[in-house]
């Protein structure tokens, strides 16, 4: 698309941020006939480049997060058709696997907590199967002998976020989405309405609606009044990638999870022999340094689960920032400022919630209405809390 002499570009929708959430928002909007643009210097990067890609609606459920469960389950159910559509359109694999998940306990306390979690699953009608330690080792022979029991959840799958991002990027390009390879410096306003954004390279982009989908950076965009500033904080996660040589295969057949010394650890095996190990959860602001301590803790905890992991080559160490909110649930839909919408704050569920977020944002962008199932995640839930009684 040519740039007018004044450098301005006009669109129906401007999406600020080109990670998984931004890409799926722009793609679904374009499929509905909207002229969509994405502002991001490196679309397809961000947290997706670091994430492991667990689609763990059941095994990641935590007490007090039941309102988020329905959204997570709805998105997980979309994944087979969602990834099939992307592959058919682009010819690119997303690495989607239905291999299931095994959550295990290493001591009596962990076993009791897993038992409680199993009862919690049952009370909510969720499918998980309790296994003895011996049964866990039958499924995964490389597990440590000390494993005391576990939960088998065949419905918790996985996807490769890097491949998914590449497929979404290509699908968006094929749908006619414009990519502006610059970050948004500030939103532009005319009175009480957002009219687009000024990019870091000086380009003024005009749009009927602007969607902030910049993950943990969403609250750092200039020009936002305090009342609509997204309450998003960065949550650091360090992650490791290892390679399973053919001489060691098969290593794991499914995603493995556990709590070791109070810290969550997971191992995600890819079909190409990669093994993703994560992840720390650190609230240290904007720091993305990979630390010796973080690497040590991850390898130490993983070694207690699968002793043979220390024999594998370490191929990559990374740290990224998850976008957390006060209730660790996403912000979806319109704000109090006309023309400004949010699709951010997905915390540890960004990959899982990618399909349903695309559907939600496409609906609100075309009809002006947030679907009923997404209304608990409207940005207004925090604005209301700040009003005087």
Coordinates of C-alpha atoms in Angstrom, one line a residue:
X1 CA 0.0 0.0 0.0
X2 CA 1.5 3.4 -1.0
X3 CA 2.1 6.0 1.7
X4 CA 0.4 9.4 1.1
X5 CA 2.6 12.5 0.9
X6 CA 1.9 13.4 4.5
X7 CA 3.1 9.9 5.7
X8 CA -0.4 9.0 7.0
X9 CA -2.1 5.6 6.4
X10 CA -5.7 4.9 7.0
X11 CA -7.2 1.5 8.0
X12 CA -10.3 0.1 9.5
X13 CA -8.3 -1.6 12.3
X14 CA -4.8 -0.9 13.6
X15 CA -3.4 -3.7 15.8
X16 CA -0.5 -2.5 18.0
X17 CA 1.7 -5.6 18.5
X18 CA 2.5 -8.5 16.2
X19 CA 2.8 -11.5 18.5
X20 CA 0.3 -14.4 18.4
X21 CA -2.6 -12.3 19.8
X22 CA -2.0 -9.4 17.5
X23 CA -1.6 -11.6 14.4
X24 CA -4.7 -13.6 15.1
X25 CA -6.7 -10.4 15.7
X26 CA -5.6 -8.9 12.5
X27 CA -6.1 -12.1 10.5
X28 CA -9.6 -12.7 11.7
X29 CA -10.5 -9.0 11.2
X30 CA -9.2 -9.2 7.6
X31 CA -11.2 -12.4 7.0
X32 CA -14.3 -10.4 8.0
X33 CA -13.6 -7.8 5.3
X34 CA -11.9 -5.1 7.5
X35 CA -8.7 -3.3 6.3
X36 CA -6.3 -4.3 9.0
X37 CA -2.7 -3.3 9.8
X38 CA -0.2 -4.5 12.3
X39 CA 2.4 -2.2 13.8
X40 CA 5.4 -4.2 15.1
X41 CA 9.1 -4.0 14.2
X42 CA 9.4 -7.9 14.4
X43 CA 6.0 -9.5 13.8
X44 CA 5.9 -13.1 14.9
X45 CA 8.3 -12.6 17.7
X46 CA 7.7 -11.5 21.3
X47 CA 6.6 -14.1 23.9
X48 CA 5.8 -16.6 21.2
X49 CA 9.5 -17.0 20.5
X50 CA 10.0 -18.1 24.1
X51 CA 6.8 -20.0 25.1
X52 CA 6.7 -23.8 25.3
X53 CA 3.2 -24.1 23.8
X54 CA 1.3 -26.2 26.3
X55 CA -2.4 -26.2 25.7
X56 CA -3.1 -27.1 29.4
X57 CA -6.6 -25.9 30.2
X58 CA -7.0 -28.7 32.7
X59 CA -3.6 -29.2 34.3
X60 CA -2.9 -25.5 34.6
X61 CA -6.2 -24.8 36.3
X62 CA -5.7 -23.2 39.7
X63 CA -8.1 -22.6 42.6
X64 CA -9.9 -19.3 42.2
X65 CA -9.5 -19.2 38.4
X66 CA -12.7 -21.0 37.5
X67 CA -14.1 -18.0 35.6
X68 CA -11.1 -18.4 33.2
X69 CA -11.7 -22.1 32.8
X70 CA -14.6 -21.9 30.3
X71 CA -12.6 -19.6 28.1
X72 CA -9.5 -21.8 28.2
X73 CA -11.6 -24.9 27.4
X74 CA -13.4 -23.1 24.5
X75 CA -10.1 -22.1 23.0
X76 CA -8.5 -25.6 23.5
X77 CA -11.5 -27.1 21.7
X78 CA -10.9 -24.8 18.7
X79 CA -7.3 -25.8 18.3
X80 CA -7.7 -28.8 15.9
X81 CA -9.8 -26.9 13.4
X82 CA -7.8 -23.7 13.9
X83 CA -4.4 -25.3 13.2
X84 CA -5.9 -27.3 10.3
X85 CA -7.2 -24.1 8.7
X86 CA -3.8 -22.4 9.1
X87 CA -2.0 -25.3 7.5
X88 CA -4.4 -25.6 4.6
X89 CA -4.1 -21.8 3.9
X90 CA -0.4 -21.5 4.3
X91 CA 1.1 -25.0 3.8
X92 CA 3.0 -24.5 7.1
X93 CA 2.9 -26.9 10.0
X94 CA 2.0 -25.5 13.5
X95 CA 3.5 -28.4 15.4
X96 CA 0.1 -29.2 16.9
X97 CA 0.2 -32.5 18.8
X98 CA -2.5 -34.4 20.7
X99 CA 0.1 -36.2 22.9
X100 CA -1.6 -35.4 26.2
X101 CA 0.0 -34.4 29.6
X102 CA 1.1 -36.2 32.7
X103 CA 1.4 -34.3 36.0
X104 CA 3.4 -36.2 38.6
X105 CA 4.2 -36.0 42.3
X106 CA 7.6 -36.6 43.8
X107 CA 6.7 -36.8 47.5
X108 CA 3.8 -37.3 49.9
X109 CA 2.8 -33.6 50.0
X110 CA 2.8 -33.3 46.3
X111 CA 0.8 -36.5 46.0
X112 CA -1.8 -35.1 48.4
X113 CA -2.0 -31.9 46.4
X114 CA -2.4 -33.8 43.1
X115 CA -5.2 -35.9 44.7
X116 CA -7.0 -32.7 45.7
X117 CA -6.5 -31.3 42.2
X118 CA -8.0 -34.5 40.8
X119 CA -11.0 -34.1 43.1
X120 CA -11.3 -30.5 42.0
X121 CA -11.3 -31.6 38.3
X122 CA -14.0 -34.2 39.0
X123 CA -16.2 -31.7 40.8
X124 CA -16.0 -29.5 37.6
X125 CA -16.7 -32.3 35.2
X126 CA -13.1 -32.3 33.8
X127 CA -11.4 -35.4 32.6
X128 CA -8.3 -36.5 34.4
X129 CA -7.2 -40.0 35.5
X130 CA -5.3 -40.8 38.7
X131 CA -2.3 -43.1 38.2
X132 CA 0.0 -44.8 40.7
X133 CA 3.7 -44.1 40.5
X134 CA 4.2 -47.5 38.8
X135 CA 1.6 -46.6 36.2
X136 CA 3.2 -43.3 35.6
X137 CA 6.5 -45.1 34.9
X138 CA 4.8 -47.5 32.6
X139 CA 3.7 -44.5 30.5
X140 CA 7.1 -42.8 30.8
X141 CA 9.9 -45.2 31.6
X142 CA 12.5 -42.5 32.1
X143 CA 10.7 -41.0 35.1
X144 CA 12.5 -41.1 38.4
X145 CA 11.8 -44.1 40.6
X146 CA 10.6 -41.8 43.4
X147 CA 7.5 -40.6 41.5
X148 CA 4.6 -41.3 43.9
X149 CA 1.6 -40.8 41.5
X150 CA 0.2 -38.6 38.8
X151 CA -2.7 -37.3 36.8
X152 CA -3.1 -38.3 33.2
X153 CA -4.9 -35.6 31.1
X154 CA -5.2 -36.8 27.5
X155 CA -7.1 -33.6 26.5
X156 CA -4.2 -31.2 27.3
X157 CA -2.2 -31.0 24.0
X158 CA 0.6 -28.8 22.7
X159 CA 1.6 -26.6 19.8
X160 CA 4.9 -25.1 18.7
X161 CA 4.5 -21.3 19.2
X162 CA 7.2 -20.4 16.8
X163 CA 5.7 -22.4 14.0
X164 CA 2.2 -21.1 14.9
X165 CA 3.5 -17.5 14.7
X166 CA 5.0 -18.2 11.3
X167 CA 1.7 -19.7 10.0
X168 CA -0.3 -16.8 11.4
X169 CA 2.0 -14.3 9.9
X170 CA 1.7 -15.9 6.5
X171 CA -2.1 -16.3 6.8
X172 CA -2.4 -12.6 7.7
X173 CA -0.3 -11.6 4.7
X174 CA -2.5 -13.8 2.4
X175 CA -5.6 -12.1 3.9
X176 CA -4.2 -8.7 2.9
X177 CA -3.1 -7.4 6.3
X178 CA -0.6 -4.5 6.1
X179 CA 2.5 -4.8 8.2
X180 CA 4.2 -1.7 9.5
X181 CA 7.6 -2.6 10.7
X182 CA 7.9 -0.1 13.5
X183 CA 6.7 0.1 17.1
X184 CA 3.8 2.3 18.1
X185 CA 5.2 5.2 20.2
X186 CA 1.9 6.7 21.2
X187 CA -1.8 6.5 20.3
X188 CA -3.3 9.5 18.4
X189 CA -6.4 11.2 19.7
X190 CA -9.0 13.6 18.4
X191 CA -10.9 14.8 21.4
X192 CA -12.2 11.8 23.3
X193 CA -11.6 9.3 20.4
X194 CA -8.5 7.3 19.5
X195 CA -7.7 7.8 15.8
X196 CA -4.7 5.6 15.3
X197 CA -1.1 5.8 16.4
X198 CA 2.2 7.6 15.8
X199 CA 4.9 5.0 15.0
X200 CA 8.5 5.2 16.2
X201 CA 9.7 5.9 12.6
X202 CA 7.5 9.0 12.4
X203 CA 4.6 7.4 10.4
X204 CA 1.2 8.6 11.5
X205 CA -1.3 5.7 11.1
X206 CA -5.0 6.5 11.1
X207 CA -7.6 3.9 11.9
X208 CA -11.3 3.7 12.9
X209 CA -10.3 1.4 15.7
X210 CA -7.0 0.7 17.4
X211 CA -6.4 -2.6 19.3
X212 CA -3.6 -2.7 21.9
X213 CA -2.2 -6.3 21.6
X214 CA 1.4 -5.6 22.6
X215 CA 1.6 -8.1 25.5
X216 CA 3.5 -6.8 28.5
X217 CA 4.3 -3.6 26.6
X218 CA 0.6 -2.7 26.2
X219 CA 0.6 -0.4 29.2
X220 CA 3.8 1.5 28.0
X221 CA 2.3 3.0 24.8
X222 CA 2.2 6.8 25.1
X223 CA -0.9 8.9 24.9
X224 CA -3.1 6.8 27.1
X225 CA -5.1 8.5 29.8
X226 CA -4.9 6.9 33.2
X227 CA -8.5 5.6 33.2
X228 CA -7.8 3.3 30.2
X229 CA -4.2 2.4 30.8
X230 CA -4.1 -1.4 30.8
X231 CA -3.2 -2.8 34.2
X232 CA -0.6 -5.1 32.7
X233 CA 2.7 -6.1 34.4
X234 CA 5.7 -8.1 33.1
X235 CA 6.2 -11.5 34.5
X236 CA 9.6 -12.9 33.6
X237 CA 10.0 -16.5 32.5
X238 CA 13.3 -18.3 31.8
X239 CA 13.1 -21.4 29.5
X240 CA 15.6 -23.9 28.1
X241 CA 15.7 -25.9 25.0
X242 CA 17.5 -29.2 24.7
X243 CA 18.0 -31.8 22.0
X244 CA 17.2 -35.5 22.3
X245 CA 19.7 -37.3 20.1
X246 CA 18.4 -40.3 18.1
X247 CA 20.4 -42.6 20.4
X248 CA 18.2 -41.4 23.4
X249 CA 14.9 -41.5 21.6
X250 CA 12.1 -42.0 22.5
X251 CA 12.7 -39.8 25.5
X252 CA 9.2 -38.6 26.6
X253 CA 6.0 -39.4 24.7
X254 CA 3.9 -36.5 26.3
X255 CA 4.2 -33.3 28.2
X256 CA 5.4 -33.8 31.7
X257 CA 4.6 -31.5 34.6
X258 CA 5.3 -31.3 38.3
X259 CA 5.8 -29.1 41.3
X260 CA 9.3 -29.4 42.8
X261 CA 10.1 -27.4 45.9
X262 CA 7.1 -25.2 45.3
X263 CA 8.2 -24.3 41.7
X264 CA 6.3 -25.5 38.6
X265 CA 8.4 -27.3 36.1
X266 CA 7.4 -28.8 32.7
X267 CA 9.1 -30.7 29.9
X268 CA 7.5 -30.5 26.4
X269 CA 8.8 -33.0 23.8
X270 CA 8.6 -32.0 20.1
X271 CA 8.4 -34.3 17.2
X272 CA 11.7 -33.0 15.8
X273 CA 13.6 -34.1 19.0
X274 CA 13.6 -30.7 20.7
X275 CA 12.7 -30.8 24.4
X276 CA 11.5 -27.5 26.0
X277 CA 12.1 -27.1 29.7
X278 CA 10.5 -24.3 31.7
X279 CA 9.8 -22.1 33.3
X280 CA 10.6 -19.7 36.0
X281 CA 8.1 -17.1 37.1
X282 CA 9.8 -13.9 38.3
X283 CA 8.4 -10.4 39.0
X284 CA 11.6 -8.4 38.4
X285 CA 10.2 -5.7 36.1
X286 CA 11.5 -5.5 32.5
X287 CA 14.7 -7.6 33.0
X288 CA 15.1 -10.4 30.5
X289 CA 18.5 -11.6 31.5
X290 CA 19.0 -15.4 31.5
X291 CA 20.6 -16.1 34.8
X292 CA 22.8 -19.0 36.0
X293 CA 20.5 -19.5 38.9
X294 CA 17.5 -19.8 36.7
X295 CA 19.2 -22.3 34.4
X296 CA 20.4 -24.3 37.5
X297 CA 17.0 -24.4 39.1
X298 CA 15.3 -25.6 36.0
X299 CA 17.8 -28.3 35.3
X300 CA 17.9 -29.4 39.0
X301 CA 14.1 -29.7 39.2
X302 CA 13.9 -31.5 35.8
X303 CA 16.7 -33.9 36.9
X304 CA 14.6 -35.0 39.9
X305 CA 11.8 -35.9 37.5
X306 CA 13.8 -37.4 34.7
X307 CA 17.4 -38.1 35.7
X308 CA 18.5 -38.7 32.1
X309 CA 17.9 -35.1 31.1
X310 CA 21.4 -34.0 32.2
X311 CA 22.8 -36.2 29.4
X312 CA 21.1 -34.1 26.7
X313 CA 22.8 -31.2 24.8
X314 CA 21.6 -27.7 25.9
X315 CA 20.8 -25.8 22.7
X316 CA 19.2 -22.6 23.8
X317 CA 18.5 -20.4 26.9
X318 CA 15.9 -17.6 26.7
X319 CA 13.9 -15.3 28.9
X320 CA 10.6 -13.6 28.0
X321 CA 7.9 -11.5 29.6
X322 CA 4.4 -12.7 30.1
X323 CA 1.7 -10.0 30.4
X324 CA 0.1 -10.4 33.8
X325 CA -3.1 -8.6 35.1
X326 CA -4.4 -8.3 38.7
X327 CA -6.5 -11.4 38.2
X328 CA -4.2 -13.1 35.7
X329 CA -7.0 -13.1 33.1
X330 CA -7.0 -11.4 29.7
X331 CA -8.3 -8.0 28.8
X332 CA -10.6 -8.3 25.8
X333 CA -12.8 -5.7 24.1
X334 CA -13.6 -2.0 24.1
X335 CA -12.3 0.5 26.6
X336 CA -13.9 3.6 27.9
X337 CA -12.1 5.6 25.3
X338 CA -13.9 5.5 21.9
X339 CA -11.9 3.7 19.2
X340 CA -9.6 1.9 21.6
X341 CA -9.8 -1.8 22.3
X342 CA -7.6 -4.2 24.2
X343 CA -6.5 -7.8 23.5
X344 CA -3.7 -8.3 26.1
X345 CA -3.0 -9.6 29.6
X346 CA -3.1 -13.3 28.7
X347 CA -0.4 -14.1 31.3
X348 CA 0.6 -17.8 31.0
X349 CA -2.3 -18.6 28.6
X350 CA -1.4 -16.6 25.6
X351 CA -0.8 -19.5 23.3
X352 CA -3.8 -21.5 24.6
X353 CA -6.1 -18.5 24.1
X354 CA -5.0 -17.5 20.7
X355 CA -7.9 -19.1 18.7
X356 CA -10.7 -17.8 20.9
X357 CA -9.1 -14.4 21.2
X358 CA -9.2 -14.1 17.4
X359 CA -12.9 -15.0 17.4
X360 CA -13.7 -12.6 20.2
X361 CA -11.9 -9.6 18.7
X362 CA -13.3 -10.3 15.2
X363 CA -16.8 -10.3 16.7
X364 CA -16.4 -7.1 18.7
X365 CA -14.7 -5.3 15.8
X366 CA -17.5 -6.1 13.3
X367 CA -20.6 -6.1 15.6
X368 CA -19.5 -3.8 18.3
X369 CA -20.6 -6.4 20.9
X370 CA -18.4 -8.6 23.1
X371 CA -19.6 -12.2 22.9
X372 CA -21.4 -13.3 26.1
X373 CA -18.7 -15.9 27.0
X374 CA -16.0 -13.2 26.9
X375 CA -17.8 -10.5 28.9
X376 CA -16.1 -11.5 32.2
X377 CA -12.9 -10.4 30.6
X378 CA -13.9 -6.9 29.5
X379 CA -11.5 -4.1 30.5
X380 CA -14.3 -2.4 32.4
X381 CA -14.0 -4.9 35.2
X382 CA -11.1 -3.0 36.6
X383 CA -12.5 0.4 35.9
X384 CA -15.5 -0.5 38.0
X385 CA -13.4 -1.5 40.9
X386 CA -11.7 1.9 41.0
X387 CA -15.1 3.8 41.3
X388 CA -16.0 5.0 44.7
X389 CA -18.7 3.1 46.6

